[in-house]
CSV table of C-alpha atoms in Angstrom, one decimal:
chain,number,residue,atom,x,y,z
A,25,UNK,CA,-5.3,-28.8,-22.5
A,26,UNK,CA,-8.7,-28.1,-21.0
A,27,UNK,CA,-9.3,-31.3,-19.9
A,28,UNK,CA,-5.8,-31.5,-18.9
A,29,UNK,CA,-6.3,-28.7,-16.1
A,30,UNK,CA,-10.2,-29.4,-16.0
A,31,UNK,CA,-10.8,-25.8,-16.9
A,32,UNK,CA,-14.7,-25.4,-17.4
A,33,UNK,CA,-17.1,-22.5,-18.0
A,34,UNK,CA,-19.5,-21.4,-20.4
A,35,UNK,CA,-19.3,-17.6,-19.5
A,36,UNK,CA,-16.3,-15.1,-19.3
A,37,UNK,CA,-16.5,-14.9,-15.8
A,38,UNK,CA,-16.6,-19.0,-15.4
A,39,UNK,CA,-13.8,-19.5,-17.1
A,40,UNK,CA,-12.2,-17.2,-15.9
A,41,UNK,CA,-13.1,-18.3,-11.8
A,42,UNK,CA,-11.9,-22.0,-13.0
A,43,UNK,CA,-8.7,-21.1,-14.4
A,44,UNK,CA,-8.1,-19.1,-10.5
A,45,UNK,CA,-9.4,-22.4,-8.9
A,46,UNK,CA,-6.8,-24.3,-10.6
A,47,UNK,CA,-3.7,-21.7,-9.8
A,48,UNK,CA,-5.1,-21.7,-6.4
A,49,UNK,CA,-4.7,-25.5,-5.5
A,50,UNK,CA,-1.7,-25.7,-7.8
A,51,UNK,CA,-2.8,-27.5,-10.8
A,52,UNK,CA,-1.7,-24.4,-13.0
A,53,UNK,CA,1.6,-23.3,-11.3
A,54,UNK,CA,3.6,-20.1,-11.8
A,55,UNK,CA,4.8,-20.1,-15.7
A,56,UNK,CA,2.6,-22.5,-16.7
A,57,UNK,CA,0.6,-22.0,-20.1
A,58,UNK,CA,-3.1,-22.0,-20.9
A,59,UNK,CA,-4.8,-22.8,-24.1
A,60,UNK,CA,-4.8,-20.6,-26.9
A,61,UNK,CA,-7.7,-18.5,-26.8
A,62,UNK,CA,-9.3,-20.5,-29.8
A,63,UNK,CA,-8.1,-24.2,-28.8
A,64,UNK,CA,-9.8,-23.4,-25.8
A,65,UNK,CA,-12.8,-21.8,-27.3
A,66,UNK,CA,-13.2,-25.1,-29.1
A,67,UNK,CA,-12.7,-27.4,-26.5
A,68,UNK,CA,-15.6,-25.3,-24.1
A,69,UNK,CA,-17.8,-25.2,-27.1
A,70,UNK,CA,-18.2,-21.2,-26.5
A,71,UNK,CA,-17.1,-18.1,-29.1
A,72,UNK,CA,-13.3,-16.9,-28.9
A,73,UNK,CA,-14.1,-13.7,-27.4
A,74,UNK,CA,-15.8,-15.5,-24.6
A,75,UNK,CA,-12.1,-17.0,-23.7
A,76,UNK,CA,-10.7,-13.9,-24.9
A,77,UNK,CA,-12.6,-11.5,-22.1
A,78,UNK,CA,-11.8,-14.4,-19.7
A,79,UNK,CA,-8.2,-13.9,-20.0
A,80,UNK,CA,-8.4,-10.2,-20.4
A,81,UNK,CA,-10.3,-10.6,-16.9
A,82,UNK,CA,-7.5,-12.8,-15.6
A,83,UNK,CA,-4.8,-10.6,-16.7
A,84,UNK,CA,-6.3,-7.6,-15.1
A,85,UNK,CA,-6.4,-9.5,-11.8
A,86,UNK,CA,-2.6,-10.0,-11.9
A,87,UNK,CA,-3.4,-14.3,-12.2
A,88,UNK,CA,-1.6,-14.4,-15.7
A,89,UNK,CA,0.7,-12.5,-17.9
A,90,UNK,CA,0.8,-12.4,-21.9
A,91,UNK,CA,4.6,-13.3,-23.4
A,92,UNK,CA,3.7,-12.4,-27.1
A,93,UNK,CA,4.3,-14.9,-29.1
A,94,UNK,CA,4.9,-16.9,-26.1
A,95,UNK,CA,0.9,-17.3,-25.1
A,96,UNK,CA,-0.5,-16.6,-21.8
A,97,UNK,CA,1.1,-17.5,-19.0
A,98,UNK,CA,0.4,-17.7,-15.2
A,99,UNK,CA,1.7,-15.1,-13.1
A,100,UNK,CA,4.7,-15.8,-11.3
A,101,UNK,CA,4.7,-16.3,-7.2
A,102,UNK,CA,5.4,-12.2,-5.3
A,103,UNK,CA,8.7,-12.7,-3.7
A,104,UNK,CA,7.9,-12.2,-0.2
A,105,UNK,CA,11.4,-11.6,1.2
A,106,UNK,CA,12.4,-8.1,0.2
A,107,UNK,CA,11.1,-6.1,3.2
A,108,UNK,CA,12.7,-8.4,5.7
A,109,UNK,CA,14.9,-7.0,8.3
A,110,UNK,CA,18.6,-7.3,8.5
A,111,UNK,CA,20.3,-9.2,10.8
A,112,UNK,CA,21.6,-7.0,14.1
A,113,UNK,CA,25.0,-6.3,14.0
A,114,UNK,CA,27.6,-7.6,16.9
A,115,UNK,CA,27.5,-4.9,19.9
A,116,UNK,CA,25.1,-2.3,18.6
A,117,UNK,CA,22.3,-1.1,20.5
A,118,UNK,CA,19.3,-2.6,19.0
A,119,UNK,CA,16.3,0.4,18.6
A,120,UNK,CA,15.3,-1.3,15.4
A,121,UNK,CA,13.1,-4.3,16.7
A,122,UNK,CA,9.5,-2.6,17.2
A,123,UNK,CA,9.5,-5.0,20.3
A,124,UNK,CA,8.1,-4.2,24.1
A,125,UNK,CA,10.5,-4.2,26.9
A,126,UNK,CA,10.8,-7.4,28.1
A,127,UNK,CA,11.0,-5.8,31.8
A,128,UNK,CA,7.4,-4.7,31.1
A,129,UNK,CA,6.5,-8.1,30.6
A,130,UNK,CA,4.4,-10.6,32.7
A,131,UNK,CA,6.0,-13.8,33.7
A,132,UNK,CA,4.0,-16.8,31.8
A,133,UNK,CA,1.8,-19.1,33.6
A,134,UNK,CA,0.5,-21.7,31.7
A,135,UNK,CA,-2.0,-23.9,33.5
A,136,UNK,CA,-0.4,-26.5,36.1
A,137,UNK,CA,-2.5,-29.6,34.9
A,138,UNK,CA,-3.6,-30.6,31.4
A,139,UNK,CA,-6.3,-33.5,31.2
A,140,UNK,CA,-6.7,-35.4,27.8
A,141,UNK,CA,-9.3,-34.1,25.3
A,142,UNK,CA,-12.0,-36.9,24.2
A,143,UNK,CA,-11.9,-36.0,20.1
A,144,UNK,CA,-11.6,-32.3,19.3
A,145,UNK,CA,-12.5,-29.2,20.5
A,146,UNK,CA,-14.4,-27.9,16.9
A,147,UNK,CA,-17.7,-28.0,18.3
A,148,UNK,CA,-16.3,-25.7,21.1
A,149,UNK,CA,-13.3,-24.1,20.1
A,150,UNK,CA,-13.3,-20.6,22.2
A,151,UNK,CA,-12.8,-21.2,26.4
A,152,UNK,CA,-15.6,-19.7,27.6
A,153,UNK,CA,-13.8,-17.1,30.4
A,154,UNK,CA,-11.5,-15.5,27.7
A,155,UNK,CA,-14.5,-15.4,24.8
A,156,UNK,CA,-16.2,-13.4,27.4
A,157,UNK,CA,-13.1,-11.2,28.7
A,158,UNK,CA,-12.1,-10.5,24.8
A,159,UNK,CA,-15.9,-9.4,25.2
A,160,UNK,CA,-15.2,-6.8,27.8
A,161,UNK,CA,-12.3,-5.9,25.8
A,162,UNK,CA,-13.8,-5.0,22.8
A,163,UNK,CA,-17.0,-3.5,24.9
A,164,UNK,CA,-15.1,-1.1,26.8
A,165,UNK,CA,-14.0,0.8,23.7
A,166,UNK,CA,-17.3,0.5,22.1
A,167,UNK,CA,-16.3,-2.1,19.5
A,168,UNK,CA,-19.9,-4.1,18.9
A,169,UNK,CA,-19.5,-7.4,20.2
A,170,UNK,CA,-22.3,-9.6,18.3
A,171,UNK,CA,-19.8,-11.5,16.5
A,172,UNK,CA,-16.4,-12.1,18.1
A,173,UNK,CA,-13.9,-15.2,17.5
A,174,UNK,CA,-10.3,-15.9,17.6
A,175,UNK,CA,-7.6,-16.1,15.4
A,176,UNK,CA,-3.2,-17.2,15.8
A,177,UNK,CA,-2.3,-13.7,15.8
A,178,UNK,CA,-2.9,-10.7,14.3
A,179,UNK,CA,-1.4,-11.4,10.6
A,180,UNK,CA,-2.7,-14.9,10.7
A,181,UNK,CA,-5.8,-12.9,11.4
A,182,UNK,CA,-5.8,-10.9,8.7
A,183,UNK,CA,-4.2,-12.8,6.1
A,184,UNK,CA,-7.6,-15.1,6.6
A,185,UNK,CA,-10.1,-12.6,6.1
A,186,UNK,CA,-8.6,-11.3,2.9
A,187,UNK,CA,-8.5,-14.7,1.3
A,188,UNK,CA,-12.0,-15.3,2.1
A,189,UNK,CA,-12.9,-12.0,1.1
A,190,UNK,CA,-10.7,-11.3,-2.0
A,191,UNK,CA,-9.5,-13.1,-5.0
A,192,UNK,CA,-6.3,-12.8,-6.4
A,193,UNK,CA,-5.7,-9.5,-8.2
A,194,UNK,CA,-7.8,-7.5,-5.7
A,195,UNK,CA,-6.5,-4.7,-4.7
A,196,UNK,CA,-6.0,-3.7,-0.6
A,197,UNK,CA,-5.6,0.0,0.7
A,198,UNK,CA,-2.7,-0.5,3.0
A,199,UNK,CA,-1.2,2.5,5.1
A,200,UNK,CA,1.8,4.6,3.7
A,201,UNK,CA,4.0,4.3,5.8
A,202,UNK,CA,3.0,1.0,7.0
A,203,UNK,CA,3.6,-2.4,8.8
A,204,UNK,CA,6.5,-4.0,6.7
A,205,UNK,CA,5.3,-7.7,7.2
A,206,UNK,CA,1.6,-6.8,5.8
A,207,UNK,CA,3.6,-5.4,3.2
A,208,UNK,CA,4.6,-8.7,2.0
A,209,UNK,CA,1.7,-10.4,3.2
A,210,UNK,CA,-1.1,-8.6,0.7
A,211,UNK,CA,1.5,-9.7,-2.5
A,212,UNK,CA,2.1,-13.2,-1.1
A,213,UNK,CA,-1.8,-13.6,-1.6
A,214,UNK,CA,-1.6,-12.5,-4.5
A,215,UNK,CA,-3.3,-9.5,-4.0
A,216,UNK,CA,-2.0,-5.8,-5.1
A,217,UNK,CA,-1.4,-3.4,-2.7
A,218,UNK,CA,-2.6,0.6,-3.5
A,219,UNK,CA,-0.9,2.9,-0.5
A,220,UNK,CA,-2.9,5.4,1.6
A,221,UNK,CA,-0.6,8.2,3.2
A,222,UNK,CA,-0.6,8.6,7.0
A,223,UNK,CA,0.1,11.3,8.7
A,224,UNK,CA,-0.3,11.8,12.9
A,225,UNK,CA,-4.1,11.4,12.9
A,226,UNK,CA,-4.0,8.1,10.8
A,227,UNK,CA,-5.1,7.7,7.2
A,228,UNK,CA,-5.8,11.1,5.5
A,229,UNK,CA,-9.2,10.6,4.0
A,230,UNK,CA,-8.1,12.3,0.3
A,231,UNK,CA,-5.8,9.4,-0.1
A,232,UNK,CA,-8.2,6.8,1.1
A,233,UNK,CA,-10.6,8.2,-1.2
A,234,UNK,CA,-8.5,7.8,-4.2
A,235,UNK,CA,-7.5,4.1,-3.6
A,236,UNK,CA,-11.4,3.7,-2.9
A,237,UNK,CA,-12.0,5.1,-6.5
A,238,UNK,CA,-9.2,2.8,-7.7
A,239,UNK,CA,-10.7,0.1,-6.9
A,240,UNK,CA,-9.4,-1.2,-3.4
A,241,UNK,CA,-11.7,-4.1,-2.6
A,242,UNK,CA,-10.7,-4.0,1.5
A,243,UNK,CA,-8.6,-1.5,3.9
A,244,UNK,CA,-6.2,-2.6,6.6
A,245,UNK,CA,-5.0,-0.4,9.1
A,246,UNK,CA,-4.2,0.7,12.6
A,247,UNK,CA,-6.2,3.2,15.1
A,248,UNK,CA,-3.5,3.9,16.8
A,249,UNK,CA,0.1,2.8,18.2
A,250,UNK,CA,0.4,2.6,13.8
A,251,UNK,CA,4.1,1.1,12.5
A,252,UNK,CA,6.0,3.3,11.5
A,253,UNK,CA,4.6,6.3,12.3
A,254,UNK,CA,3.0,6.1,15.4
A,255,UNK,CA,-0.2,8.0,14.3
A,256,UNK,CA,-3.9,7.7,16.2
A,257,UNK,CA,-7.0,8.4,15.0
A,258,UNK,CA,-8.8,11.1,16.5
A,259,UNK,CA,-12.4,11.7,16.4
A,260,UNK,CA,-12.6,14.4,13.3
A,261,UNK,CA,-10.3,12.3,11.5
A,262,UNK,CA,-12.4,9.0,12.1
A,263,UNK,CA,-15.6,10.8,10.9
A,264,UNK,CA,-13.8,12.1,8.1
A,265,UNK,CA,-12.5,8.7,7.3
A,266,UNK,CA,-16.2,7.1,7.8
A,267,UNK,CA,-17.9,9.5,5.2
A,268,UNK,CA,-15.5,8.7,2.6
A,269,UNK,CA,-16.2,4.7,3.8
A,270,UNK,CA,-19.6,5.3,3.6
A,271,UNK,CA,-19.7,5.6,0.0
A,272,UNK,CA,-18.3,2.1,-0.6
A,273,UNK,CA,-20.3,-0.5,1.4
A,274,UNK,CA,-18.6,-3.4,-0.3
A,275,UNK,CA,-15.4,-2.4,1.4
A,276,UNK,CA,-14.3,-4.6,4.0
A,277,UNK,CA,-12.3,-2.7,6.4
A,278,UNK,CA,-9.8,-4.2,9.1
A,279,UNK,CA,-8.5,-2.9,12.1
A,280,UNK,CA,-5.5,-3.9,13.5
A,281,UNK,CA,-5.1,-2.6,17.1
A,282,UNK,CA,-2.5,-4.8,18.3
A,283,UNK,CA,-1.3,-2.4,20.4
A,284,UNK,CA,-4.7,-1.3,22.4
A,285,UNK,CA,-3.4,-1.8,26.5
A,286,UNK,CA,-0.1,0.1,25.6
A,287,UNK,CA,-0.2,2.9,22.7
A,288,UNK,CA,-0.5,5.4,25.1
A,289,UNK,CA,-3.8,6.4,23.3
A,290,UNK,CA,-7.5,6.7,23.7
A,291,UNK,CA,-9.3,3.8,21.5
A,292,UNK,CA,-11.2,6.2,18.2
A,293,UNK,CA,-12.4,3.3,16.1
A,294,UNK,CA,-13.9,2.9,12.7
A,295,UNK,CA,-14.9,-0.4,14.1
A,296,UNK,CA,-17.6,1.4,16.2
A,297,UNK,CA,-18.5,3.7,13.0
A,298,UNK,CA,-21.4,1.3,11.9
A,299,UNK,CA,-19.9,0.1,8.8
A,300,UNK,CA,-21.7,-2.6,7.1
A,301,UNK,CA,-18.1,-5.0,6.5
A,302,UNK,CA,-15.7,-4.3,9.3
A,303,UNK,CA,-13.4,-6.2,11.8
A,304,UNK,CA,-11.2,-5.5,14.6
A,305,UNK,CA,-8.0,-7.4,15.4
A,306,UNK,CA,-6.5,-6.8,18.8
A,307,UNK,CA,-3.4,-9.1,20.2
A,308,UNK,CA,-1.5,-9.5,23.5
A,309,UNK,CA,1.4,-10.4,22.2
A,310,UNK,CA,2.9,-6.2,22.8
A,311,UNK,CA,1.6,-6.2,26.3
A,312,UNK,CA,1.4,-9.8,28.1
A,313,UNK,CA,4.4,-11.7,25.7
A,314,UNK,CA,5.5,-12.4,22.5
A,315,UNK,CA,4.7,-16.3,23.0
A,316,UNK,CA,1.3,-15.4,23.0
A,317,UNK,CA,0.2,-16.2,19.4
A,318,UNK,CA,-3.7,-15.3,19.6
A,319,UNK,CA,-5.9,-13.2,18.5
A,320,UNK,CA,-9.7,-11.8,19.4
A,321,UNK,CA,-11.6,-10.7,16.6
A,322,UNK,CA,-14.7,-8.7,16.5
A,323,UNK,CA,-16.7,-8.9,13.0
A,324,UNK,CA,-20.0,-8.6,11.3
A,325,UNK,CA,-21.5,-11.6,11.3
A,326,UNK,CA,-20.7,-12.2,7.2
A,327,UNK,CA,-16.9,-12.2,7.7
A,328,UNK,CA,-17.3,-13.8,10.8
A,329,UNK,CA,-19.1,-16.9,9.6
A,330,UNK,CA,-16.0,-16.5,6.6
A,331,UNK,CA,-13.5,-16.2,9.0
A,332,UNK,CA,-14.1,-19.1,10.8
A,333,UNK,CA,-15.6,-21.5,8.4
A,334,UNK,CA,-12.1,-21.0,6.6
A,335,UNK,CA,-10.6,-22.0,10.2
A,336,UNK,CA,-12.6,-24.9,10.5
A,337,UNK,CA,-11.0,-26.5,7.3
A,338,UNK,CA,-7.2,-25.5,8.5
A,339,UNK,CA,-6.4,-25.2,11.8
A,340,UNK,CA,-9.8,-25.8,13.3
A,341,UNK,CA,-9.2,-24.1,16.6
A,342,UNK,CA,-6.6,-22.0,18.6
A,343,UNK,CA,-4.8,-24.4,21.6
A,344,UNK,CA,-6.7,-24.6,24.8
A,345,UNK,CA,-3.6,-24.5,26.3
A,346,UNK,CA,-3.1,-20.8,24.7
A,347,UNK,CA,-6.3,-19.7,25.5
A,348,UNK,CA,-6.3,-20.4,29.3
A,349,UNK,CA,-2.8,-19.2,29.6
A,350,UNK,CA,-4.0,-15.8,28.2
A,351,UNK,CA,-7.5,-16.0,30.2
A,352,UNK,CA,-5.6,-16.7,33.6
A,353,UNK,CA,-3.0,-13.1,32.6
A,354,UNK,CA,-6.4,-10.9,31.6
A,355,UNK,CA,-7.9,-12.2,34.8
A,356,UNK,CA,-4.7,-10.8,37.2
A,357,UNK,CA,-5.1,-7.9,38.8
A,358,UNK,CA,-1.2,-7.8,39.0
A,359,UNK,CA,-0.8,-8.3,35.7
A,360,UNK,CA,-3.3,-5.7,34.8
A,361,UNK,CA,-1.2,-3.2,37.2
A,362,UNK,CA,1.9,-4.1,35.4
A,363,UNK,CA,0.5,-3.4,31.6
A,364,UNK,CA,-0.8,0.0,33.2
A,365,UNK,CA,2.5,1.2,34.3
A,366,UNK,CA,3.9,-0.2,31.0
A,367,UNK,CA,1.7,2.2,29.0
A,368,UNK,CA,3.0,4.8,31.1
A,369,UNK,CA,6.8,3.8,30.5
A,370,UNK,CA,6.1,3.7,27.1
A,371,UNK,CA,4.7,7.0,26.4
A,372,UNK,CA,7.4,8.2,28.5
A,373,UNK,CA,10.6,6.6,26.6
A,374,UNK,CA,8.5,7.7,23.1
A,375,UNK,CA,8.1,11.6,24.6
A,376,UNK,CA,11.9,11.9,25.9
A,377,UNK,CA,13.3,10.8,22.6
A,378,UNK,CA,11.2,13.3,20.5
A,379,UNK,CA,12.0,16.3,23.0
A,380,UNK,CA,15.4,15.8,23.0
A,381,UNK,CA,15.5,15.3,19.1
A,382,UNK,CA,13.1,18.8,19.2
A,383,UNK,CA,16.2,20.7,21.2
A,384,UNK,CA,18.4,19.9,17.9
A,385,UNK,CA,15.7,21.1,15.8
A,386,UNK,CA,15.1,17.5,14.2
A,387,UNK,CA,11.6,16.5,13.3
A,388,UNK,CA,10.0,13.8,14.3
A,389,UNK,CA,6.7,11.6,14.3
A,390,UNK,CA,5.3,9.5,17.2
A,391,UNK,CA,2.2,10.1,19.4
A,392,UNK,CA,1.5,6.9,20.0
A,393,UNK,CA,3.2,3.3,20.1
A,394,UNK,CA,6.6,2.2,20.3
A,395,UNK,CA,8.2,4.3,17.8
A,396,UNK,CA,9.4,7.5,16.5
A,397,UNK,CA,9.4,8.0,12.8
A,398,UNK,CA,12.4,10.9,11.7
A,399,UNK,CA,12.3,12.2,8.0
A,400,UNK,CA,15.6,12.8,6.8
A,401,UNK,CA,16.8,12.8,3.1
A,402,UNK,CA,19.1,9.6,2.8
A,403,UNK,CA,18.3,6.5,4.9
A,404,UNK,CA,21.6,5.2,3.9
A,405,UNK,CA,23.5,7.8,5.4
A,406,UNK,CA,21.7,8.4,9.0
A,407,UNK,CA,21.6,4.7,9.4
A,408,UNK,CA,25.0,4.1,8.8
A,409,UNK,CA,26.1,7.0,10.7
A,410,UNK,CA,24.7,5.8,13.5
A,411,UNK,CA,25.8,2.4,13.2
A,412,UNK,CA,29.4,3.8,13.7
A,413,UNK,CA,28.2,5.8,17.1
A,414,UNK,CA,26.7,2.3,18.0
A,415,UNK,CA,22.9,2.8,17.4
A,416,UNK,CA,21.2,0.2,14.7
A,417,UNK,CA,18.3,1.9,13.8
A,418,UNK,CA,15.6,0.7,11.1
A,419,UNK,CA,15.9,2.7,7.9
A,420,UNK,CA,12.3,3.4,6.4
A,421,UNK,CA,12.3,1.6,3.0
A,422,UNK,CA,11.1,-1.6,4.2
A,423,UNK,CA,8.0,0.5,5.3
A,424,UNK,CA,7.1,2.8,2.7
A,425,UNK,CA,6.1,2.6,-0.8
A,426,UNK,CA,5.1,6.1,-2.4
A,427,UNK,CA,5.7,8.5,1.4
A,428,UNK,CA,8.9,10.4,1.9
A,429,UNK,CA,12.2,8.0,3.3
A,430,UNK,CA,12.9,8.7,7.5
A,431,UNK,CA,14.2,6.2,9.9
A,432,UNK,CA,12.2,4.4,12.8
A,433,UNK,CA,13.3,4.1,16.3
A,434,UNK,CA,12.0,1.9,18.9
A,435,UNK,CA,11.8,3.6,22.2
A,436,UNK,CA,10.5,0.8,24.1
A,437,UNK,CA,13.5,-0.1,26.4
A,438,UNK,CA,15.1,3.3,25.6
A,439,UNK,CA,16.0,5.2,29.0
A,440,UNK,CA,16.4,8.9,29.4
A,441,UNK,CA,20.3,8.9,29.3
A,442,UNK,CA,20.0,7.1,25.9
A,443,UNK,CA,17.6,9.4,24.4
A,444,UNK,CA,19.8,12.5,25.4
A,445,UNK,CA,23.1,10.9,23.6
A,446,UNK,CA,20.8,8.8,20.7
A,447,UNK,CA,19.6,12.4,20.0
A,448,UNK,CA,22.7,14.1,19.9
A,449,UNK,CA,24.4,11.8,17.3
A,450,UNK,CA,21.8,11.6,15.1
A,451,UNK,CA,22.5,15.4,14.8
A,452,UNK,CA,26.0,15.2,13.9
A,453,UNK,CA,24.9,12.4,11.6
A,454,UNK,CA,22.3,14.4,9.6
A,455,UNK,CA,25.2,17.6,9.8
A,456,UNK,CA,28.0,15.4,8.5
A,457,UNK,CA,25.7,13.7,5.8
A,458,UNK,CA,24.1,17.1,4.5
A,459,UNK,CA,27.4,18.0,2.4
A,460,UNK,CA,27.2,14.8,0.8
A,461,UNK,CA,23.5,13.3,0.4
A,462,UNK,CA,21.7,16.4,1.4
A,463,UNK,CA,20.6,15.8,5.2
């Protein structure tokens, strides 16, 4: 059986690292079993308990699973589909998307005239004129800029620096409520997920502290313009959050600031809090165009050299073709003006929706971004309710894990008119639904 798989090792943890090796490229697939401890033990030449704390090790990293009498086994795949929106239903108005306005958005303009490349471009795979604007970006919100690179998107992003950092069985200290499609990114790596609660100023720093303790091997988050809630950091709560990071230097943590030009909030960065393992993720895809899959990334020079040395072996390089398209948009002083008075629409749309829910004495969350987060008591019940008045709205369980259930609401293209009535029905809603579900 060893040979069979080609497990080796001497030690615990080398036996241990070679059974992940083989899950990883698929020699050992999901439900597959491994030696007995002692067959094994025999086969390696080592002592039973060194197999035995091998798969004690592996078990605790969530890479196999003990069935009794059935042997060890390895782990089956996360399912990856359960956080996945539902489909829009005919003639509602759609506020359940998270998506910019598409009258906000720049028209495209990819350059006129292509020549042919001689080989590849891995020995110079960032343009020049957008490594240096993504420079500027980062710089003007005092994000270091020693290390930067680029990535196909935020998630693509992201879901490379935790595979390079992590193995599977880590856990990562996600925001609660968060981003639904990290949600089911960290399990489909096979990593496990410990939730941080969030409240307007970000990540409250007693939760982070707790997953810290636990064992959290990396934190991803957002500084501000945060899904679902629309929190920000703001200064107290970033120093707060750094001293509790400053106890755990191994921690890698990630920004996501994919919504930086349009939040409607001051950058307040951890990235700029001289951690020793940090990175920064920003996108353009919320302000110059959902077509726009890339990414700048600014990193210590470790996860940087991980980052892209993982890229080299995949993808090798984002398309020139992308990168000029988003260097000629960054470059526009049109564009530029547009993406300003976008920010202001936004902040707008996200403000009228929370005063007029404030006149009906409904609660909301959302000082930043593209949403507004209301608590209420059944999800169920205010989302169907206001499916009948013709609102489809996003109820909060595809977000959350341990917080409190509310429903998000993308204000984005919502106009003033909208906000008044939107506001309005969700208040019969929660005062016909209180006799039944409680609110």
């Amino acid at each position: 059986m060893a040979e069979q798989y080609a497990l080796s090792g001497g030690t615990a943890r080398e036996i241990s690292a070679s059974v992940e090796s083989r899950v990883a490229d698929g020699t050992l697939r999901p439900g597959a079993s491994l030696p007995p401890v002692r067959r094994l033990a025999e086969e390696l030449g080592v002592s039973a308990g060194t197999v035995a704390a091998a798969y004690k090790e592996l078990r605790g990293r969530g890479v196999v699973t003990t069935r009794g009498r059935g042997g060890t086994v390895v782990a089956a795949a996360p399912s990856v589909t359960s956080r996945r929106p539902p489909k829009v239903p005919t003639g509602l108005r759609d506020l359940a998307g998270g998506h910019p306005d598409p009258a906000c958005l720049p028209t495209l303009r990819p350059p006129e005239r292509v020549e042919p490349v001689p080989g590849s471009h891995r020995a110079s795979p960032r343009l020049a004129a957008l490594e240096e604007a993504a420079r500027a970006w980062f710089d003007r919100d005092g994000v270091p800029t020693g290390s930067v690179t680029f990535a196909h998107g935020a998630l693509d992003c992201v879901a490379r620096l935790l595979s390079t950092e992590l193995r599977p069985g880590d856990a990562v200290a996600v925001e609660d409520p968060g981003f639904h499609h990290l949600l089911d990114l960290v399990p489909a790596l096979g990593l496990r997920t410990v939730p941080v609660a969030v409240d307007d100023e970000g990540l409250r720093p007693e939760a982070l502290r707790a997953a810290l303790r636990g064992g959290a091997r990396a934190l991803v988050c957002s500084p501000r313009g945060q899904s679902p809630l629309g929190a920000r950091l703001t200064p107290g709560r970033r120093d707060a959050l750094l001293a509790v990071l400053g106890g755990h230097p191994d921690v890698l943590v990630v920004e996501d600031d994919h919504n930086a030009e349009i939040a409607g909030a001051d950058a307040v960065t951890l990235a700029s809090g001289g951690l020793p393992r940090w990175a920064q993720v920003r996108t353009v895809s919320k302000h110059l165009g959902i077509d726009l899959r890339w990414a700048a990334l600014a990193c210590d020079p470790a996860t940087l050299a991980r980052h892209d040395g993982r890229m080299l072996l995949t993808s090798g390089w984002v398309s020139h073709i992308l990168q000029s398209t988003v260097a000629g948009l960054l470059a526009d002083p049109e564009v530029s003006a547009l993406v300003a008075r976008a920010a202001d629409t936004y902040t707008t749309r996200r403000e009228a929706l929370r005063d007029e829910l404030a006149e009906h004495g409904i609660a909301s969350h959302g000082v930043s971004g593209l949403n507004v987060w209301v608590p209420v008591r059944d999800e169920s019940a205010v989302v169907n309710g206001l499916r009948t008045r013709g609102w489809w709205t996003a109820a909060g369980t595809r977000f959350r894990i341990a917080t409190p259930p509310g429903v998000r609401v993308t204000t984005a293209a919502l106009t003033s008119d909208e906000a008044r009535g939107l506001a309005r029905d969700l208040a019969d809603t929660l005062g016909e639904s209180e006799p039944v579900y409680g609110g």
